[in-house]
Amino acid sequence: MNKIAQIFQTLEYGPAPESAQPALDWIKAHDGVFGHFINGAWTKPGKTFSSDNPATGESLAQVSEGSAEDVDKAVKAARAAFKSWSALSGYERAKYLYAIARLVQKHSRLFAVLESLDNGKPIRESRDIDIPLVARHFYHHAGWAQHRDREFPGAVPYGVCGQIIPWNFPLLMLAWKIAPALAAGNTVVLKPAEFTSLTALLFAEICEKAGLPKGVVNIVTGFGETGQAIVAHPDIDKIAFTGSTDVGKAIRAATAGTGKGLSLELGGKSPYIVFEDADIDSAIEGLVDAIWFNQGQVCCAGSRLLVQESIEERFIAKLKLRMSKLRVGDPLDKAIDIGALVAPVQVERVRELMQKGIEEGGSVYEPDIDLPAGGCFLKPALITDVSPANTVVAEEIFGPVLVVMSFRTPEEAVALANNTRYGLAATIWSENINLALDIAPKIKAGVVWINGTNNFDAAVGFGGYKESGFGREGGKEGMGVYLKPAWEKDLKPAPAAKASPAKPANPLDASQGIDQTAKMYIGGKQARPDSGYSRPVFGPAGNLVGEAGEGNRKDIRNAVEAARAALGWGTSSAHNRAQILYFLAENLQYRRAEFAARIKEQTGEKGEAEVDAAIERLFAFAGWADKYDGAVHNPPLRAIAAAMVEPIGVLAILAPQARPLLGSVALLAPALAMGNPVVLVPSEKSPLSMTDFYQVLETSDVPSGVVNVVTGDSAVLAKTLAEHDGIDAIWCVGDAATSTMVEKASVGNLKQTWTSRGLNYDLSDTEKFEGDYFLRRATQVKNVWVPYGA
Ligand code: NAI
Ligand code: MG
């Protein structure tokens, strides 16, 4: 048989190699060794390390290990450049971003080859997905640069941004970081991951070619220590990180109390849900993309297959057949499906996790296919016989390994899908659009793909819920994390609170003349403090005006439990929430005199104005409840992406000392309007306005558990709340020390935090606080992708 006839017989692919030469030539033109790109110039290479090709183990180039001094030099350059860069018109910045987009396109093949060489990903992916998305990102953000002031009135860039990225999509993650930062008017110091520095260095040259002013983009290469030096640098205004959840948590802790902006895009263990009425062949192809795209080294990989029991057997059989057709091979071969993992340590990590899966009772299936000799290659793998408690089901494997579980009902699918500390993405397959759109909002994840998977676009935000991080990349939300209100930088320290009169030595003396202790309010009921103790509340002259419960850990636990039971508040209709907030305002109006008197009693100030302001604030957020909503994006493929605004979950609020009523209501109202049940710690000094408030809550149809009030020592309760895994976000008005403590203690489940850091946020300011400032912090955006076309 001749060769062609033979090929027809077997339908085997032949190799279709892409030449590595242009990329190797580029490396050679740099003598195979690179310094950092700082202030528009290359530094002399210092201590270097090798960047390897994981498909062969060969060294590609030497890159420099950034020291703290290198980072400092880069930050100084970025700081110096910030002044003129941020002063450019949006149109001027847009032209630079456009020039970068064009140059990336022009050199796209070189970028793709270099990326595949350094990372091991198939050229098919770097050429058709990574690099086109990079160009798309710069195009898209050119527009944001120009329209920034129109779309974000009153906002200014942070300043110098420190950006640390992982190795799985080296250039794409760079684009996701640099494009919005520059569009917003920031300058950057970026560190690529140690395994994959090369395309970032090629990008530096593109910046030179585009004539980008010196110091606007600085690239410092190195390991985790270099990243740490960026995080620790005092003159960096914002940190953006993508990588593992552990490092993300370390960065959260390291930045606590510094006032640095922070966005984190971390790991995932995303469910891939297949219902019995799915188009099975499409779902199988989708699954190949979900878990074997980029060797499974994808933060949003569909790594947990949840398949309906009725089709499980058939689906798994088809999947195994499909797996046996996957080709693992040279990343530069255009006809392979799976390339090399990034480095030997990653292969080792994946193997260890698989071994653990076997030890815990899982069965591993790997198809009988060839692997190239040497290099970081692994077969695609499937693990069955696992349950939610297994390590391989709970942990991010970050390799070509899928775990499988089944479900019977949609409710069970949702429960399994959400049974994870992560919340990055989810995929749903069903031909029943009603079912798919019913499930999508119930899944706690930042991105949901219906009948498709791994779709990305610059216009559509991407980012996580829960321990997958916070902040978004792409879309308007993504621009938002690189901007802040101009007034924030003018905030002055809050005036020192007047010291409360000392507690009397004999506790019995405290309650003289007071026969009733104000109750706390938990789960829709008045509650006595678990401690059995109360604390005196003094008036302005040091006179005793009442007593409030001394809340403790147990009270917080009860309050959190009640709030979690009330999470349905978030799925009640916005119209319903608006009505209840209006009703609250109305009922507060009825009691205006009584609340005003209570304020006067505690603060000595005439209370009417504060009550009126609180009523107005409730009205304002009643008005927002059904208006602060999402968008529908139209990405360049046959799909729409619905950007849905969702509540974060249970919110803890530590209200300011001043303005015992308005201080709480100003924070409570936006949280409630957006659907978050709240655990509120009212003013420590003057808690009685909010303990009175339960009567207003009760007469206003606020469902029980939606607002819980625990009185006591703010700093102590703040710590308990910040450490509690049942709290999803925490807002704290407090001094610098308390704010730092809250941010540090939030690390456990990566709560979203807002703290006042001892600064004077005047919550009575309607201009600043009746709008989106807190609405944005009370919500997270979920993008639901829905394909169309028959
Ligand atoms: P990593 O999180 O350590 O690395 C990401 C980036 O952070 C790199 O640039 C690294 O140099 C830098 N870095 C490391 N330690 C740092 C520190 N203390 N302070 C500042 N920067 C620091 O991820 P690694 O070790 O490369 O991979 C380990 C595991 O993490 C993977 O197996 C995977 O499970 C997960 N991972 C998840 C990613 C995602 O996008 N979800 C991306 C990369 C890794
Ligand atoms: Mg490499």
XYZ file of C-alpha atoms in Angstrom, residues 394-662:
269
model
C -11.868 18.944 47.145
C -8.428 20.109 45.976
C -7.418 21.836 42.791
C -5.260 19.293 40.914
C -4.223 21.668 38.120
C -3.486 18.866 35.722
C -5.251 16.656 33.149
C -7.283 14.832 35.772
C -11.075 14.757 35.947
C -13.089 13.462 38.893
C -16.606 12.153 38.412
C -19.662 12.009 40.643
C -23.320 11.547 39.846
C -26.532 13.185 41.003
C -30.210 12.385 40.760
C -32.078 15.676 40.978
C -31.294 19.273 40.037
C -31.278 20.149 43.760
C -28.639 17.526 44.366
C -26.591 18.837 41.445
C -26.644 22.328 42.927
C -25.712 21.060 46.381
C -22.780 19.062 45.007
C -21.682 21.910 42.762
C -21.598 24.341 45.675
C -19.931 21.897 48.039
C -16.513 23.493 47.640
C -14.544 26.343 49.149
C -13.998 27.648 45.638
C -16.380 29.484 43.327
C -14.707 30.400 40.096
C -16.746 28.841 37.320
C -19.365 26.239 36.463
C -20.685 24.596 33.332
C -24.238 23.379 32.785
C -25.363 21.127 29.950
C -29.050 20.707 29.280
C -31.261 21.170 26.247
C -33.886 22.541 28.618
C -33.127 26.244 28.765
C -35.529 26.741 31.664
C -33.662 24.228 33.740
C -30.239 25.654 32.823
C -31.304 29.205 33.633
C -32.850 28.035 36.884
C -29.604 26.378 37.967
C -27.198 29.149 36.895
C -28.144 31.686 39.600
C -28.059 28.991 42.254
C -24.417 28.169 41.686
C -21.947 30.178 43.698
C -19.452 30.982 40.989
C -18.340 34.065 39.094
C -18.773 32.553 35.634
C -21.377 30.069 34.450
C -21.277 28.571 30.984
C -24.435 27.021 29.610
C -23.941 24.446 26.842
C -20.386 25.577 26.291
C -17.280 25.990 28.357
C -14.110 28.053 28.777
C -15.451 31.025 26.839
C -13.560 34.229 27.544
C -13.823 37.759 26.285
C -12.381 41.107 27.262
C -15.871 42.615 27.517
C -17.070 39.964 29.957
C -15.855 40.032 33.541
C -14.039 37.017 34.933
C -13.365 36.255 38.589
C -14.427 34.274 41.585
C -16.767 33.900 44.482
C -15.667 32.602 47.887
C -12.049 31.394 48.089
C -11.550 31.834 44.365
C -10.857 35.476 45.160
C -12.387 38.881 44.567
C -12.282 41.543 41.927
C -12.948 40.956 38.241
C -10.869 41.015 35.081
C -12.485 42.192 31.891
C -15.655 44.167 31.413
C -16.637 47.279 33.278
C -16.196 45.499 36.607
C -12.603 44.794 35.648
C -11.931 48.488 35.056
C -13.547 49.238 38.397
C -10.812 47.459 40.345
C -8.153 49.805 38.949
C -10.008 52.984 39.909
C -11.092 54.597 43.143
C -13.085 57.698 44.075
C -10.912 60.816 43.944
C -12.120 61.909 47.396
C -10.678 58.848 49.112
C -7.160 60.205 48.998
C -8.261 63.392 50.830
C -9.731 61.583 53.814
C -8.442 62.866 57.148
C -7.991 60.766 60.279
C -11.228 60.362 62.179
C -11.418 62.551 65.278
C -10.483 60.590 68.368
C -13.542 59.263 70.117
C -14.228 60.737 73.490
C -13.274 58.221 76.127
C -16.245 56.591 77.764
C -16.471 57.109 81.506
C -14.780 54.278 83.319
C -16.924 51.400 84.388
C -17.740 51.611 88.060
C -15.584 49.330 90.185
C -18.614 47.511 91.484
C -20.686 46.105 88.579
C -23.797 46.445 90.661
C -23.366 50.216 90.718
C -23.550 50.344 86.961
C -27.186 49.534 86.736
C -28.448 51.913 89.355
C -31.727 53.327 88.282
C -31.840 51.154 85.150
C -34.242 48.293 85.328
C -34.107 47.042 81.796
C -31.261 45.895 79.573
C -31.766 46.456 75.856
C -32.029 43.099 74.165
C -30.080 41.983 71.166
C -31.985 40.829 68.122
C -31.199 37.455 66.541
C -33.226 35.444 64.059
C -36.198 37.757 64.368
C -36.347 37.449 68.147
C -35.126 39.517 71.031
C -32.216 37.737 72.611
C -30.469 37.992 75.947
C -26.697 37.931 75.792
C -25.221 34.493 76.299
C -22.642 35.972 78.678
C -25.352 37.041 81.086
C -23.569 40.383 81.360
C -24.511 43.803 80.201
C -22.584 46.992 79.600
C -23.559 50.482 80.713
C -24.422 53.101 78.133
C -23.570 56.653 79.096
C -24.907 59.974 77.985
C -22.754 62.940 77.014
C -22.300 64.066 80.591
C -21.216 60.647 81.754
C -24.712 59.964 83.020
C -25.964 56.421 82.731
C -28.735 56.198 80.120
C -29.182 52.486 79.789
C -27.628 49.095 79.452
C -26.961 46.831 76.512
C -26.028 43.183 76.297
C -22.379 42.147 76.326
C -22.361 40.024 73.176
C -19.877 37.195 72.849
C -18.751 34.453 70.476
C -21.864 32.400 71.109
C -24.184 35.303 70.268
C -22.266 35.874 67.051
C -22.532 32.207 66.210
C -26.295 32.313 66.688
C -26.585 35.493 64.679
C -24.546 34.069 61.791
C -26.622 30.919 61.818
C -29.814 32.978 61.674
C -28.416 35.106 58.868
C -27.381 32.060 56.838
C -30.858 30.646 57.244
C -32.124 33.923 55.773
C -29.989 33.829 52.587
C -33.226 33.496 50.624
C -33.445 37.281 51.065
C -31.000 37.467 48.182
C -33.306 35.634 45.801
C -36.455 37.435 46.845
C -37.447 39.901 44.166
C -35.741 43.272 44.114
C -39.185 44.848 44.077
C -39.992 43.038 47.295
C -36.792 44.252 48.957
C -37.486 47.790 47.770
C -40.957 47.690 49.292
C -39.642 46.481 52.616
C -36.982 49.206 52.729
C -39.598 51.848 51.950
C -41.769 50.395 54.673
C -38.847 50.552 57.113
C -38.428 54.215 56.257
C -42.119 54.842 56.780
C -42.195 53.106 60.128
C -39.124 54.973 61.283
C -40.904 58.163 60.316
C -43.767 57.233 62.691
C -41.313 56.924 65.538
C -39.268 59.953 64.616
C -39.710 61.706 67.945
C -38.869 58.641 69.976
C -35.693 57.912 67.956
C -34.654 61.555 68.086
C -34.992 61.540 71.840
C -32.927 58.386 72.092
C -30.154 59.972 70.025
C -30.191 63.045 72.229
C -30.039 60.916 75.317
C -26.913 59.140 74.098
C -25.072 61.929 72.282
C -26.554 65.173 73.557
C -27.256 66.232 70.030
C -30.644 67.089 68.654
C -31.614 63.823 67.011
C -34.273 64.885 64.482
C -31.806 65.618 61.690
C -30.145 62.255 62.120
C -33.464 60.408 62.069
C -34.471 62.297 58.935
C -31.148 61.419 57.291
C -31.631 57.751 58.182
C -35.123 57.805 56.661
C -33.777 59.441 53.534
C -31.031 56.814 53.299
C -33.530 53.965 53.547
C -35.524 55.634 50.790
C -32.411 56.003 48.657
C -31.546 52.324 48.810
C -35.145 51.222 48.466
C -34.884 53.105 45.211
C -31.676 51.326 44.259
C -32.884 47.810 45.072
C -34.451 47.243 41.666
C -32.117 49.484 39.657
C -28.551 48.553 40.486
C -28.446 45.636 38.121
C -26.484 43.977 35.388
C -25.801 44.101 31.700
C -25.961 41.877 28.685
C -22.691 41.569 26.822
C -22.300 40.618 23.236
C -18.930 38.865 22.923
C -17.494 38.036 19.497
C -18.971 34.556 19.298
C -22.504 33.323 19.013
C -23.386 33.834 22.637
C -24.680 36.427 25.004
C -23.222 36.881 28.447
C -25.634 38.089 31.091
C -23.732 39.961 33.791
C -25.927 39.395 36.816
C -25.485 41.430 39.975
C -25.751 39.121 42.975
C -25.438 39.650 46.717
C -22.231 38.464 48.343
C -23.920 36.517 51.111
C -23.930 37.167 54.830
C -22.438 40.552 55.573
C -21.022 41.616 58.931
C -21.226 45.323 59.695
C -19.336 47.116 62.458
C -20.980 50.487 62.613
C -19.237 53.712 63.586
C -19.336 55.113 67.117
C -20.798 58.416 66.034
C -24.382 58.806 64.819
C -25.911 55.829 66.573
C -28.770 55.529 64.072
C -27.517 56.874 60.754
